[in-house]
Structures are given as structure tokens and as C-alpha cells.
Amino acid sequence: MKPQDHILINGYKHVSFETETFSQSESIQRSAAFHDWLNKRRSVREFSDRPVPKQIIDNLIKSASTAPSGAHKQPWTFCAVSNPALKTEIRKAAEIEEKETYEHRMSERWKKDLEPLGTDMHKPFLEIAPWLIIAFKKAYTFDENGVKHNNYYVNESIGIACGMLISAIHNAGLVTLTHTPSPMNFLTKLLDRPSNERAFLLLPVGYPKNPAYVPDIKRKALDEVAVFYE
């Protein structure tokens, strides 16, 4: 019997779900290949100024926005910046916070842990990368009557969306770096965002410099990050 194309649940339309499935052996092969491909992703700090078409950025943000979210509220706004003058302003403001962090907020242990990554308070990639994508989380929204409504699982929701965005960037043959200058209130001001939006993550997006170098570090093995209960 052919299933209905939709049904009502609690009075709301639910459509028939269709997806591609694979044999067990093919699923094993595909999951291994996906890991091998994703394991090549690296955080890159050396960017080329080679232009990236806006259409690619559109597709990346749309991909991120397919993420699941609490009660499907989709509590995010992705601001994509290519304007050179605005990128310069963002760099200036970010480096002010970074200087304060490195000189007064960070512990000596924290700074020691960062040494292998080759990072410091200077963030030239904020100007060199052709695009900056700033993810803002929406703590609450207003309905058509101006009534405030809190969103649900906001940090979890935007965290998932950002993870999917990073994977989409890798899939497009581009590179990025997770940048979180703290505090990030300056981004709300510079980008003129409303009071219900708070900066969550800044991602420079572009092609890597040729040549580009990344730290020679290893990811934890499966038995270090997973526990199985069989």
C-alpha cells in the first residue's frame, strides 16, 4: 500500500519522509570515506585574498541553516562581510580585545597551551580573507504583535549550525578558522544588530595562502573520545 504524501498530527501537516539508504557494507565504506575526507579539514590562519563568489557564501549559509534547532525556531543570523573598510574596523576592534585577553585575561597555562598553534593577538586574516561570516544567536524573538518570546536550546542550536557551516566550507574547497574574541559586543555595534542577537562565532572564509602552514598536531583516537555500551 502506497503511503499518503502527508498526514495531520495534532492538527499540523506532516509530509512523508524520504531518504536514501544503503547496504551495511556501503554504509561502512561511506562513513569511513567521510571521516577520511573530514579529517583533512584544518583550521587555517594564512589566507589568500583570492575572491570568493557571493553565490558560494549564499550556499554555505543555506547549508548551515538546515541544522536542527530547539522547536525549529532557527535562532540564528549569519552576517557575511566582504566590505574592506568594515573588515578593517572589525580587525581593529577584535585586536583591542585580543590584546587585553593576552595581556590580562589569559593564564600562563592557557598561553602555554596555545603556543603549538602559532596564534597570538594579531589577526591579519580578518582583513585578508575575502569573507567574514559572523554567527549571531537569537536569545529571543518578537512576534507580529511585538510580544517577546524566548527561544529554546539556543547555544546548542547555533553550535550545531556552526559545525555544519564549517563542514560546508570544507566541502566547497575553502578554509576557515573559529575566532572568538571575547567579549564580542563590538560586533553587535559594528554590524548594527538588534538587541536580541548576540555574537557567537566569527569565521574568516577563503582560500588558503600558497603555501600555507598548519600545526603538526594529531586528533585524539576513538578510544579517547568514545565509550561504547554494548
Short mmCIF file of C-alpha atoms in Angstrom, two decimals:
data_model
loop_
_atom_site.label_atom_id
_atom_site.label_comp_id
_atom_site.label_asym_id
_atom_site.label_seq_id
_atom_site.Cartn_x
_atom_site.Cartn_y
_atom_site.Cartn_z
CA MET A 1 0.00 0.00 0.00
CA LYS A 2 1.42 3.35 -1.03
CA PRO A 3 1.77 5.70 1.96
CA GLN A 4 -0.01 9.03 1.98
CA ASP A 5 2.07 12.01 0.93
CA HIS A 6 1.06 13.75 4.16
CA ILE A 7 -0.93 13.31 7.36
CA LEU A 8 -2.09 15.52 10.22
CA ILE A 9 -0.52 15.17 13.68
CA ASN A 10 -2.01 17.35 16.41
CA GLY A 11 -3.68 19.26 13.60
CA TYR A 12 -0.39 20.06 11.84
CA LYS A 13 0.68 18.80 8.42
CA HIS A 14 3.45 16.20 8.38
CA VAL A 15 4.84 15.14 5.00
CA SER A 16 6.10 11.72 4.02
CA PHE A 17 9.84 11.44 4.68
CA GLU A 18 12.08 10.00 2.00
CA THR A 19 15.81 9.45 2.17
CA GLU A 20 18.48 7.37 0.52
CA THR A 21 19.54 4.22 2.36
CA PHE A 22 22.48 1.91 1.73
CA SER A 23 23.56 -1.63 2.41
CA GLN A 24 25.55 -2.25 5.58
CA SER A 25 28.81 -2.65 3.65
CA GLU A 26 28.21 0.51 1.65
CA SER A 27 27.35 2.45 4.79
CA ILE A 28 30.63 1.32 6.36
CA GLN A 29 32.55 2.39 3.28
CA ARG A 30 30.78 5.73 3.03
CA SER A 31 31.20 6.52 6.73
CA ALA A 32 34.92 5.69 6.54
CA ALA A 33 35.37 7.80 3.41
CA PHE A 34 33.53 10.72 5.02
CA HIS A 35 35.79 10.53 8.06
CA ASP A 36 38.91 10.42 5.89
CA TRP A 37 37.70 13.48 3.99
CA LEU A 38 36.63 15.42 7.08
CA ASN A 39 39.87 14.52 8.86
CA LYS A 40 41.70 16.59 6.23
CA ARG A 41 39.97 19.73 7.49
CA ARG A 42 42.29 22.05 9.36
CA SER A 43 41.99 25.44 11.00
CA VAL A 44 43.96 27.80 8.77
CA ARG A 45 45.35 31.19 9.76
CA GLU A 46 47.09 32.03 6.49
CA PHE A 47 44.59 33.20 3.87
CA SER A 48 44.82 34.24 0.25
CA ASP A 49 42.99 37.38 -0.85
CA ARG A 50 41.66 35.45 -3.87
CA PRO A 51 37.98 36.42 -4.32
CA VAL A 52 35.21 34.01 -3.36
CA PRO A 53 31.91 34.47 -5.24
CA LYS A 54 28.95 35.52 -3.11
CA GLN A 55 26.95 32.60 -4.50
CA ILE A 56 29.25 30.23 -2.64
CA ILE A 57 28.70 32.12 0.62
CA ASP A 58 24.94 32.02 -0.02
CA ASN A 59 25.10 28.25 -0.36
CA LEU A 60 27.26 27.84 2.74
CA ILE A 61 24.82 29.81 4.89
CA LYS A 62 21.84 27.95 3.47
CA SER A 63 23.59 24.68 4.31
CA ALA A 64 24.22 25.82 7.88
CA SER A 65 20.57 26.79 8.18
CA THR A 66 19.47 23.20 7.56
CA ALA A 67 20.64 22.42 11.11
CA PRO A 68 18.14 21.16 13.68
CA SER A 69 17.11 23.64 16.36
CA GLY A 70 15.01 23.76 19.51
CA ALA A 71 11.32 23.74 18.49
CA HIS A 72 12.52 24.62 14.97
CA LYS A 73 13.00 28.25 15.97
CA GLN A 74 16.22 28.54 13.94
CA PRO A 75 17.66 31.08 16.41
CA TRP A 76 20.46 32.44 14.28
CA THR A 77 21.53 35.19 11.91
CA PHE A 78 24.65 34.81 9.77
CA CYS A 79 26.23 38.13 8.80
CA ALA A 80 28.56 37.87 5.79
CA VAL A 81 31.07 40.71 5.44
CA SER A 82 33.20 41.40 2.37
CA ASN A 83 33.39 45.19 2.63
CA PRO A 84 37.10 46.01 3.11
CA ALA A 85 36.53 49.05 5.32
CA LEU A 86 34.21 47.13 7.61
CA LYS A 87 36.65 44.21 7.82
CA THR A 88 39.34 46.69 8.89
CA GLU A 89 37.08 48.04 11.62
CA ILE A 90 36.35 44.51 12.80
CA ARG A 91 40.06 43.70 12.92
CA LYS A 92 40.86 46.83 14.90
CA ALA A 93 38.15 46.15 17.46
CA ALA A 94 38.98 42.45 17.69
CA GLU A 95 42.68 43.11 18.28
CA ILE A 96 41.86 45.53 21.10
CA GLU A 97 40.03 42.71 22.87
CA GLU A 98 42.72 40.19 21.96
CA LYS A 99 45.45 42.41 23.39
CA GLU A 100 43.54 42.71 26.66
CA THR A 101 42.98 38.96 26.71
CA TYR A 102 46.59 38.01 26.07
CA GLU A 103 47.99 40.56 28.49
CA HIS A 104 45.49 40.40 31.35
CA ARG A 105 42.80 37.72 30.99
CA MET A 106 44.71 34.61 29.99
CA SER A 107 46.53 32.45 32.49
CA GLU A 108 50.11 31.47 31.79
CA ARG A 109 48.98 27.88 31.32
CA TRP A 110 46.43 28.96 28.71
CA LYS A 111 49.06 30.88 26.76
CA LYS A 112 51.42 27.92 27.01
CA ASP A 113 48.72 25.61 25.61
CA LEU A 114 48.30 27.96 22.63
CA GLU A 115 51.99 28.05 21.72
CA PRO A 116 51.90 24.96 19.44
CA LEU A 117 49.12 26.58 17.39
CA GLY A 118 51.15 29.63 16.43
CA THR A 119 48.45 32.12 17.34
CA ASP A 120 48.78 35.49 19.04
CA MET A 121 46.88 38.76 19.49
CA HIS A 122 47.44 39.84 15.88
CA LYS A 123 44.63 38.80 13.48
CA PRO A 124 45.56 39.84 9.91
CA PHE A 125 43.24 37.19 8.47
CA LEU A 126 40.30 39.39 9.46
CA GLU A 127 41.30 41.74 6.64
CA ILE A 128 42.92 39.31 4.20
CA ALA A 129 40.18 36.67 4.00
CA PRO A 130 37.64 37.74 1.34
CA TRP A 131 34.70 37.00 3.62
CA LEU A 132 33.94 37.03 7.32
CA ILE A 133 30.86 35.15 8.47
CA ILE A 134 29.69 36.14 11.93
CA ALA A 135 27.13 33.85 13.55
CA PHE A 136 24.72 35.61 15.89
CA LYS A 137 22.46 33.69 18.25
CA LYS A 138 18.94 34.92 18.88
CA ALA A 139 18.14 34.60 22.56
CA TYR A 140 14.56 35.67 21.88
CA THR A 141 12.32 36.90 19.10
CA PHE A 142 9.30 39.17 18.76
CA ASP A 143 6.05 38.11 17.15
CA GLU A 144 3.97 40.22 14.80
CA ASN A 145 2.42 41.95 17.81
CA GLY A 146 5.76 42.86 19.32
CA VAL A 147 5.47 40.27 22.09
CA LYS A 148 8.79 38.80 23.25
CA HIS A 149 9.24 35.01 23.06
CA ASN A 150 12.31 33.19 24.33
CA ASN A 151 13.94 30.66 22.02
CA TYR A 152 14.91 27.17 23.18
CA TYR A 153 18.32 25.48 23.37
CA VAL A 154 19.86 28.48 21.66
CA ASN A 155 23.53 27.66 22.29
CA GLU A 156 23.05 24.04 21.29
CA SER A 157 21.16 25.01 18.14
CA ILE A 158 23.62 27.56 16.84
CA GLY A 159 26.55 25.33 17.83
CA ILE A 160 25.18 22.59 15.58
CA ALA A 161 24.58 25.09 12.77
CA CYS A 162 28.14 26.39 13.01
CA GLY A 163 29.51 22.86 12.89
CA MET A 164 27.55 22.25 9.71
CA LEU A 165 28.79 25.57 8.33
CA ILE A 166 32.41 24.58 8.95
CA SER A 167 31.81 21.26 7.16
CA ALA A 168 30.15 23.08 4.26
CA ILE A 169 33.16 25.42 3.97
CA HIS A 170 35.48 22.42 3.80
CA ASN A 171 33.22 20.79 1.21
CA ALA A 172 33.49 23.89 -1.00
CA GLY A 173 37.28 23.64 -1.05
CA LEU A 174 37.67 26.65 1.22
CA VAL A 175 39.23 27.08 4.65
CA THR A 176 38.24 28.78 7.87
CA LEU A 177 39.22 29.39 11.46
CA THR A 178 36.98 29.59 14.52
CA HIS A 179 37.62 33.00 16.04
CA THR A 180 36.01 34.09 19.30
CA PRO A 181 37.42 37.40 20.52
CA SER A 182 35.94 37.86 23.97
CA PRO A 183 33.85 39.82 24.63
CA MET A 184 32.32 40.17 21.16
CA ASN A 185 29.92 43.03 21.85
CA PHE A 186 31.79 45.20 19.35
CA LEU A 187 30.41 43.03 16.54
CA THR A 188 26.83 43.82 17.54
CA LYS A 189 27.67 47.52 17.34
CA LEU A 190 29.72 47.46 14.14
CA LEU A 191 27.15 45.36 12.29
CA ASP A 192 24.19 47.24 13.76
CA ARG A 193 22.46 44.10 15.02
CA PRO A 194 19.32 44.23 17.17
CA SER A 195 19.36 43.70 20.95
CA ASN A 196 18.08 40.11 20.70
CA GLU A 197 21.16 38.99 18.74
CA ARG A 198 24.50 38.17 20.36
CA ALA A 199 27.70 37.32 18.52
CA PHE A 200 28.57 33.63 18.89
CA LEU A 201 31.36 32.89 16.43
CA LEU A 202 33.42 34.64 13.74
CA LEU A 203 34.62 32.62 10.76
CA PRO A 204 37.01 34.06 8.15
CA VAL A 205 36.34 32.24 4.89
CA GLY A 206 38.51 31.96 1.80
CA TYR A 207 41.24 30.05 0.05
CA PRO A 208 44.49 29.19 1.84
CA LYS A 209 47.63 31.16 1.13
CA ASN A 210 50.07 29.33 -1.13
CA PRO A 211 51.96 27.96 0.67
CA ALA A 212 50.07 27.81 3.96
CA TYR A 213 51.32 26.03 7.05
CA VAL A 214 49.33 24.47 9.90
CA PRO A 215 50.48 23.00 13.23
CA ASP A 216 51.66 19.39 13.17
CA ILE A 217 49.10 18.17 15.68
CA LYS A 218 47.06 14.98 15.96
CA ARG A 219 43.44 14.35 16.83
CA LYS A 220 42.51 12.07 19.70
CA ALA A 221 41.96 8.40 18.90
CA LEU A 222 38.49 6.85 19.03
CA ASP A 223 39.11 5.20 22.41
CA GLU A 224 39.94 8.63 23.86
CA VAL A 225 36.69 10.28 22.78
CA ALA A 226 34.10 7.48 22.81
CA VAL A 227 32.70 4.95 25.29
CA PHE A 228 30.55 2.10 23.97
CA TYR A 229 27.84 0.31 25.98
CA GLU A 230 27.01 -2.89 24.08
#
